[in-house]
PDB file of C-alpha atoms in Angstrom:
ATOM      1  CA  UNK A 156      21.656-139.921 109.375  1.00 60.00           C
ATOM      2  CA  UNK A 157      21.999-139.407 105.662  1.00 66.00           C
ATOM      3  CA  UNK A 158      18.762-138.819 103.834  1.00 80.00           C
ATOM      4  CA  UNK A 159      17.031-137.093 100.984  1.00 86.00           C
ATOM      5  CA  UNK A 160      13.568-135.588 101.104  1.00 90.00           C
ATOM      6  CA  UNK A 161      11.084-134.545  98.474  1.00 93.00           C
ATOM      7  CA  UNK A 162       8.580-132.408 100.352  1.00 93.00           C
ATOM      8  CA  UNK A 163       5.879-132.466  97.675  1.00 94.00           C
ATOM      9  CA  UNK A 164       4.027-135.632  96.710  1.00 91.00           C
ATOM     10  CA  UNK A 165       2.411-133.918  93.771  1.00 94.00           C
ATOM     11  CA  UNK A 166       3.227-130.923  91.594  1.00 97.00           C
ATOM     12  CA  UNK A 167       0.786-129.578  89.025  1.00 97.00           C
ATOM     13  CA  UNK A 168       1.733-127.028  86.398  1.00 97.00           C
ATOM     14  CA  UNK A 169       0.254-125.729  83.173  1.00 97.00           C
ATOM     15  CA  UNK A 170       1.987-126.468  79.905  1.00 97.00           C
ATOM     16  CA  UNK A 171       4.423-123.701  79.019  1.00 97.00           C
ATOM     17  CA  UNK A 172       4.897-122.585  82.607  1.00 97.00           C
ATOM     18  CA  UNK A 173       8.133-123.105  84.514  1.00 97.00           C
ATOM     19  CA  UNK A 174       8.283-126.088  86.843  1.00 97.00           C
ATOM     20  CA  UNK A 175      10.210-126.835  90.023  1.00 97.00           C
ATOM     21  CA  UNK A 176      10.429-130.163  91.819  1.00 98.00           C
ATOM     22  CA  UNK A 177      12.028-129.792  95.227  1.00 97.00           C
ATOM     23  CA  UNK A 178      14.675-131.926  96.901  1.00 96.00           C
ATOM     24  CA  UNK A 179      16.601-131.410 100.122  1.00 94.00           C
ATOM     25  CA  UNK A 180      19.338-133.591 101.487  1.00 90.00           C
ATOM     26  CA  UNK A 181      21.167-134.392 104.672  1.00 87.00           C
ATOM     27  CA  UNK A 182      24.597-135.859 104.020  1.00 81.00           C
ATOM     28  CA  UNK A 183      27.869-135.601 105.833  1.00 78.00           C
ATOM     29  CA  UNK A 184      30.646-134.527 103.514  1.00 77.00           C
ATOM     30  CA  UNK A 185      30.211-133.852  99.830  1.00 76.00           C
ATOM     31  CA  UNK A 186      27.024-135.203  98.377  1.00 80.00           C
ATOM     32  CA  UNK A 187      26.637-136.798  95.000  1.00 85.00           C
ATOM     33  CA  UNK A 188      23.126-135.824  93.928  1.00 90.00           C
ATOM     34  CA  UNK A 189      20.994-137.231  91.153  1.00 90.00           C
ATOM     35  CA  UNK A 190      17.603-136.809  89.555  1.00 92.00           C
ATOM     36  CA  UNK A 191      15.746-139.631  87.861  1.00 91.00           C
ATOM     37  CA  UNK A 192      12.448-139.759  86.010  1.00 92.00           C
ATOM     38  CA  UNK A 193      10.050-142.681  85.831  1.00 88.00           C
ATOM     39  CA  UNK A 194       7.386-142.868  83.163  1.00 86.00           C
ATOM     40  CA  UNK A 195       4.389-145.167  83.696  1.00 79.00           C
ATOM     41  CA  UNK A 196       5.283-148.858  83.798  1.00 71.00           C
ATOM     42  CA  UNK A 197       8.920-148.121  83.112  1.00 75.00           C
ATOM     43  CA  UNK A 198      12.169-148.206  85.044  1.00 77.00           C
ATOM     44  CA  UNK A 199      13.939-145.088  86.218  1.00 83.00           C
ATOM     45  CA  UNK A 200      15.898-142.995  83.744  1.00 86.00           C
ATOM     46  CA  UNK A 201      18.833-140.790  84.620  1.00 85.00           C
ATOM     47  CA  UNK A 202      18.249-137.045  84.163  1.00 91.00           C
ATOM     48  CA  UNK A 203      21.245-135.295  85.666  1.00 91.00           C
ATOM     49  CA  UNK A 204      23.787-135.342  88.455  1.00 88.00           C
ATOM     50  CA  UNK A 205      25.881-133.037  90.591  1.00 90.00           C
ATOM     51  CA  UNK A 206      29.307-134.179  91.693  1.00 85.00           C
ATOM     52  CA  UNK A 207      31.423-131.012  91.950  1.00 84.00           C
ATOM     53  CA  UNK A 208      31.843-127.762  90.059  1.00 85.00           C
ATOM     54  CA  UNK A 209      29.188-125.449  88.706  1.00 88.00           C
ATOM     55  CA  UNK A 210      26.143-125.335  90.954  1.00 91.00           C
ATOM     56  CA  UNK A 211      23.780-125.262  87.963  1.00 94.00           C
ATOM     57  CA  UNK A 212      23.658-128.635  86.277  1.00 94.00           C
ATOM     58  CA  UNK A 213      22.007-129.190  82.906  1.00 94.00           C
ATOM     59  CA  UNK A 214      20.553-132.550  82.034  1.00 92.00           C
ATOM     60  CA  UNK A 215      18.331-134.444  79.639  1.00 88.00           C
ATOM     61  CA  UNK A 216      15.062-133.220  78.110  1.00 90.00           C
ATOM     62  CA  UNK A 217      15.750-129.563  78.979  1.00 94.00           C
ATOM     63  CA  UNK A 218      15.870-130.117  82.725  1.00 96.00           C
ATOM     64  CA  UNK A 219      18.363-128.465  85.031  1.00 96.00           C
ATOM     65  CA  UNK A 220      19.012-128.486  88.757  1.00 97.00           C
ATOM     66  CA  UNK A 221      20.656-126.055  91.117  1.00 94.00           C
ATOM     67  CA  UNK A 222      22.844-127.258  93.947  1.00 94.00           C
ATOM     68  CA  UNK A 223      22.552-124.965  96.955  1.00 94.00           C
ATOM     69  CA  UNK A 224      24.914-125.949  99.728  1.00 91.00           C
ATOM     70  CA  UNK A 225      23.683-123.414 102.277  1.00 92.00           C
ATOM     71  CA  UNK A 226      20.087-124.581 101.872  1.00 93.00           C
ATOM     72  CA  UNK A 227      21.080-128.244 101.321  1.00 93.00           C
ATOM     73  CA  UNK A 228      18.826-128.337  98.296  1.00 95.00           C
ATOM     74  CA  UNK A 229      18.975-129.685  94.778  1.00 96.00           C
ATOM     75  CA  UNK A 230      15.756-128.567  93.095  1.00 97.00           C
ATOM     76  CA  UNK A 231      14.896-129.745  89.604  1.00 98.00           C
ATOM     77  CA  UNK A 232      13.721-127.075  87.177  1.00 97.00           C
ATOM     78  CA  UNK A 233      12.554-126.580  83.638  1.00 97.00           C
ATOM     79  CA  UNK A 234      11.750-123.187  82.075  1.00 96.00           C
ATOM     80  CA  UNK A 235       8.760-124.386  80.043  1.00 97.00           C
ATOM     81  CA  UNK A 236       6.884-127.553  80.965  1.00 97.00           C
ATOM     82  CA  UNK A 237       5.535-130.017  78.423  1.00 96.00           C
ATOM     83  CA  UNK A 238       2.620-132.398  78.849  1.00 96.00           C
ATOM     84  CA  UNK A 239       5.081-135.206  78.105  1.00 94.00           C
ATOM     85  CA  UNK A 240       7.066-134.236  81.224  1.00 95.00           C
ATOM     86  CA  UNK A 241       4.285-135.736  83.347  1.00 95.00           C
ATOM     87  CA  UNK A 242       5.953-138.523  85.299  1.00 94.00           C
ATOM     88  CA  UNK A 243       7.330-139.523  88.686  1.00 92.00           C
ATOM     89  CA  UNK A 244      10.575-137.808  89.667  1.00 95.00           C
ATOM     90  CA  UNK A 245      13.089-139.082  92.184  1.00 92.00           C
ATOM     91  CA  UNK A 246      15.959-137.308  93.844  1.00 92.00           C
ATOM     92  CA  UNK A 247      18.817-139.486  95.074  1.00 88.00           C
ATOM     93  CA  UNK A 248      21.961-139.236  97.147  1.00 83.00           C
ATOM     94  CA  UNK A 249      24.636-141.612  96.060  1.00 70.00           C
ATOM     95  CA  UNK A 250      26.683-141.689  99.218  1.00 54.00           C
ATOM     96  CA  UNK A 251      24.136-143.815 101.013  1.00 52.00           C
ATOM     97  CA  UNK A 252      22.184-144.887  97.940  1.00 65.00           C
ATOM     98  CA  UNK A 253      19.103-143.147  99.305  1.00 75.00           C
ATOM     99  CA  UNK A 254      16.187-142.110  97.144  1.00 82.00           C
ATOM    100  CA  UNK A 255      13.467-139.624  97.948  1.00 85.00           C
ATOM    101  CA  UNK A 256       9.887-140.833  98.031  1.00 85.00           C
ATOM    102  CA  UNK A 257       9.193-139.325  94.643  1.00 90.00           C
ATOM    103  CA  UNK A 258       7.170-136.410  93.320  1.00 94.00           C
ATOM    104  CA  UNK A 259       4.448-136.917  90.753  1.00 93.00           C
ATOM    105  CA  UNK A 260       4.545-134.124  88.211  1.00 96.00           C
ATOM    106  CA  UNK A 261       1.414-133.472  86.172  1.00 96.00           C
ATOM    107  CA  UNK A 262       1.553-130.978  83.347  1.00 96.00           C
ATOM    108  CA  UNK A 263      -1.860-129.942  82.084  1.00 96.00           C
ATOM    109  CA  UNK A 264      -2.494-128.650  78.561  1.00 94.00           C
TER     110      UNK A 264
ATOM    111  CA  UNK B 186      23.788-153.255  74.372  1.00 53.00           C
ATOM    112  CA  UNK B 187      20.944-154.277  76.663  1.00 67.00           C
ATOM    113  CA  UNK B 188      22.169-152.504  79.819  1.00 90.00           C
ATOM    114  CA  UNK B 189      20.254-154.033  82.714  1.00 92.00           C
ATOM    115  CA  UNK B 190      17.824-156.870  82.083  1.00 94.00           C
ATOM    116  CA  UNK B 191      15.390-158.198  84.653  1.00 95.00           C
ATOM    117  CA  UNK B 192      13.470-161.435  84.436  1.00 95.00           C
ATOM    118  CA  UNK B 193      10.632-162.154  84.825  1.00 95.00           C
ATOM    119  CA  UNK B 194       8.642-158.967  84.161  1.00 93.00           C
ATOM    120  CA  UNK B 195       5.532-160.190  85.972  1.00 94.00           C
ATOM    121  CA  UNK B 196       4.839-162.916  88.500  1.00 96.00           C
ATOM    122  CA  UNK B 197       2.032-163.984  90.791  1.00 97.00           C
ATOM    123  CA  UNK B 198       2.965-166.116  93.789  1.00 96.00           C
ATOM    124  CA  UNK B 199       0.960-167.791  96.481  1.00 97.00           C
ATOM    125  CA  UNK B 200       1.893-167.101 100.077  1.00 97.00           C
ATOM    126  CA  UNK B 201       4.730-169.366 101.112  1.00 97.00           C
ATOM    127  CA  UNK B 202       6.052-170.017  97.618  1.00 97.00           C
ATOM    128  CA  UNK B 203       9.605-169.205  96.678  1.00 96.00           C
ATOM    129  CA  UNK B 204      11.075-167.553  93.620  1.00 96.00           C
ATOM    130  CA  UNK B 205      14.220-165.932  92.278  1.00 97.00           C
ATOM    131  CA  UNK B 206      14.439-162.688  90.348  1.00 97.00           C
ATOM    132  CA  UNK B 207      17.347-162.406  87.964  1.00 97.00           C
ATOM    133  CA  UNK B 208      19.213-159.235  87.104  1.00 97.00           C
ATOM    134  CA  UNK B 209      21.807-159.289  84.344  1.00 97.00           C
ATOM    135  CA  UNK B 210      24.054-156.413  83.241  1.00 96.00           C
ATOM    136  CA  UNK B 211      26.454-156.075  80.364  1.00 94.00           C
ATOM    137  CA  UNK B 212      28.214-152.861  81.443  1.00 91.00           C
ATOM    138  CA  UNK B 213      30.884-154.473  83.593  1.00 91.00           C
ATOM    139  CA  UNK B 214      29.780-152.446  86.617  1.00 90.00           C
ATOM    140  CA  UNK B 215      30.946-153.538  90.046  1.00 90.00           C
ATOM    141  CA  UNK B 216      27.985-152.194  91.999  1.00 90.00           C
ATOM    142  CA  UNK B 217      24.546-153.755  91.702  1.00 93.00           C
ATOM    143  CA  UNK B 218      21.389-153.106  93.702  1.00 92.00           C
ATOM    144  CA  UNK B 219      17.917-154.444  94.319  1.00 95.00           C
ATOM    145  CA  UNK B 220      15.163-151.973  95.198  1.00 93.00           C
ATOM    146  CA  UNK B 221      11.482-152.293  95.820  1.00 93.00           C
ATOM    147  CA  UNK B 222       9.070-149.543  94.879  1.00 89.00           C
ATOM    148  CA  UNK B 223       5.834-149.070  96.745  1.00 86.00           C
ATOM    149  CA  UNK B 224       3.290-146.248  96.407  1.00 77.00           C
ATOM    150  CA  UNK B 225       4.188-143.255  98.540  1.00 70.00           C
ATOM    151  CA  UNK B 226       7.415-144.818  99.728  1.00 74.00           C
ATOM    152  CA  UNK B 227       9.673-144.335  96.756  1.00 79.00           C
ATOM    153  CA  UNK B 228      12.517-146.738  96.236  1.00 86.00           C
ATOM    154  CA  UNK B 229      13.872-148.686  99.165  1.00 89.00           C
ATOM    155  CA  UNK B 230      17.117-150.576  98.994  1.00 89.00           C
ATOM    156  CA  UNK B 231      16.822-154.286  99.762  1.00 94.00           C
ATOM    157  CA  UNK B 232      20.354-155.575  99.209  1.00 94.00           C
ATOM    158  CA  UNK B 233      23.331-154.519  97.205  1.00 92.00           C
ATOM    159  CA  UNK B 234      26.668-155.832  96.001  1.00 93.00           C
ATOM    160  CA  UNK B 235      29.966-154.036  95.535  1.00 89.00           C
ATOM    161  CA  UNK B 236      31.488-156.802  93.457  1.00 90.00           C
ATOM    162  CA  UNK B 237      31.465-160.453  92.536  1.00 93.00           C
ATOM    163  CA  UNK B 238      31.067-162.653  95.573  1.00 92.00           C
ATOM    164  CA  UNK B 239      29.977-159.827  97.880  1.00 92.00           C
ATOM    165  CA  UNK B 240      26.555-158.814  99.173  1.00 93.00           C
ATOM    166  CA  UNK B 241      25.312-156.422 101.833  1.00 91.00           C
ATOM    167  CA  UNK B 242      22.010-155.495 103.449  1.00 91.00           C
ATOM    168  CA  UNK B 243      20.135-152.358 102.576  1.00 89.00           C
ATOM    169  CA  UNK B 244      17.194-150.670 104.258  1.00 86.00           C
ATOM    170  CA  UNK B 245      14.645-153.493 104.006  1.00 92.00           C
ATOM    171  CA  UNK B 246      16.499-156.824 103.734  1.00 95.00           C
ATOM    172  CA  UNK B 247      14.183-159.047 105.786  1.00 95.00           C
ATOM    173  CA  UNK B 248      12.549-161.841 103.817  1.00 96.00           C
ATOM    174  CA  UNK B 249      15.014-161.593 100.941  1.00 97.00           C
ATOM    175  CA  UNK B 250      18.333-163.166 100.077  1.00 97.00           C
ATOM    176  CA  UNK B 251      20.755-162.337  97.293  1.00 97.00           C
ATOM    177  CA  UNK B 252      23.720-163.837  95.524  1.00 97.00           C
ATOM    178  CA  UNK B 253      26.387-162.444  93.214  1.00 96.00           C
ATOM    179  CA  UNK B 254      28.239-165.486  91.976  1.00 94.00           C
ATOM    180  CA  UNK B 255      29.106-163.828  88.678  1.00 95.00           C
ATOM    181  CA  UNK B 256      29.870-160.161  88.148  1.00 95.00           C
ATOM    182  CA  UNK B 257      27.162-159.739  85.550  1.00 96.00           C
ATOM    183  CA  UNK B 258      24.346-161.356  87.553  1.00 97.00           C
ATOM    184  CA  UNK B 259      22.641-160.365  90.790  1.00 97.00           C
ATOM    185  CA  UNK B 260      19.893-162.664  92.034  1.00 97.00           C
ATOM    186  CA  UNK B 261      17.152-161.766  94.489  1.00 98.00           C
ATOM    187  CA  UNK B 262      15.428-164.628  96.252  1.00 97.00           C
ATOM    188  CA  UNK B 263      12.233-164.879  98.223  1.00 96.00           C
ATOM    189  CA  UNK B 264      12.249-168.081 100.252  1.00 92.00           C
ATOM    190  CA  UNK B 265       8.690-167.868 101.558  1.00 96.00           C
ATOM    191  CA  UNK B 266       6.699-165.127  99.897  1.00 96.00           C
ATOM    192  CA  UNK B 267       4.333-162.953 101.935  1.00 97.00           C
ATOM    193  CA  UNK B 268       1.628-160.514 100.757  1.00 96.00           C
ATOM    194  CA  UNK B 269       3.745-157.673 102.162  1.00 96.00           C
ATOM    195  CA  UNK B 270       6.275-158.457  99.457  1.00 97.00           C
ATOM    196  CA  UNK B 271       3.818-157.474  96.731  1.00 96.00           C
ATOM    197  CA  UNK B 272       5.714-154.705  95.005  1.00 95.00           C
ATOM    198  CA  UNK B 273       7.605-153.643  91.929  1.00 93.00           C
ATOM    199  CA  UNK B 274      11.243-154.664  92.091  1.00 95.00           C
ATOM    200  CA  UNK B 275      14.021-152.830  90.308  1.00 93.00           C
ATOM    201  CA  UNK B 276      17.566-153.872  89.762  1.00 94.00           C
ATOM    202  CA  UNK B 277      20.215-151.227  89.120  1.00 91.00           C
ATOM    203  CA  UNK B 278      23.898-150.901  88.473  1.00 90.00           C
ATOM    204  CA  UNK B 279      26.074-147.900  89.188  1.00 82.00           C
ATOM    205  CA  UNK B 280      28.680-146.389  86.944  1.00 73.00           C
ATOM    206  CA  UNK B 281      28.561-142.578  87.028  1.00 67.00           C
ATOM    207  CA  UNK B 282      24.863-142.827  87.692  1.00 71.00           C
ATOM    208  CA  UNK B 283      22.403-145.586  88.160  1.00 79.00           C
ATOM    209  CA  UNK B 284      21.110-147.645  85.252  1.00 86.00           C
ATOM    210  CA  UNK B 285      17.861-149.365  86.065  1.00 89.00           C
ATOM    211  CA  UNK B 286      16.162-152.429  84.721  1.00 91.00           C
ATOM    212  CA  UNK B 287      12.563-152.183  83.578  1.00 89.00           C
ATOM    213  CA  UNK B 288      11.209-153.771  86.736  1.00 91.00           C
ATOM    214  CA  UNK B 289       9.456-156.917  87.924  1.00 94.00           C
ATOM    215  CA  UNK B 290       5.887-156.627  89.133  1.00 94.00           C
ATOM    216  CA  UNK B 291       5.339-159.240  91.832  1.00 96.00           C
ATOM    217  CA  UNK B 292       1.991-160.016  93.405  1.00 96.00           C
ATOM    218  CA  UNK B 293       1.747-162.351  96.389  1.00 97.00           C
ATOM    219  CA  UNK B 294      -1.743-163.638  97.068  1.00 96.00           C
TER     220      UNK B 294
END
């Protein structure tokens, strides 16, 4: 079965600290992996994607994600968190249009 | 360029009533999707379409019907609404990544 998992419902970090939002996947063949962000009462916005090539993908708002084939992971990272990064983050696998359950990121001043 | 437009944005239905949610896109994308978003469950795919005149079931299709008579429109219908269908509904299209509408908040009482 093809799936994507976000093992943490909630991530809390202090402003200025690095943040990581975790995502693991289970897909046969090459995965197409995405991260989306949802701000309160808004639709989802595209952050970044991995199709092929460099394992480190840079996206919007200073976010990046690292594709790790051996660990079947695609964790979202940012070197220095902002309070405005507080939102709901979704990892997705295109091949079966599956989304993770979401991780709520809270950045505290 | 509006992208993906969903109407209505809010609706309250009584159990047993019917309604149709409209999704319109102006990006000429072939693929369109309807998702529902519930707390702790992320996004779940209801139905999707790979082109005009085609539809297919997703993860949670029961109680919903869809139609794609025109490429730019993807309609989601509830024939007899149930309280379990209280949710936020998102339409999306897929080019190199998903583009989401702003959502429809539906309450069934």
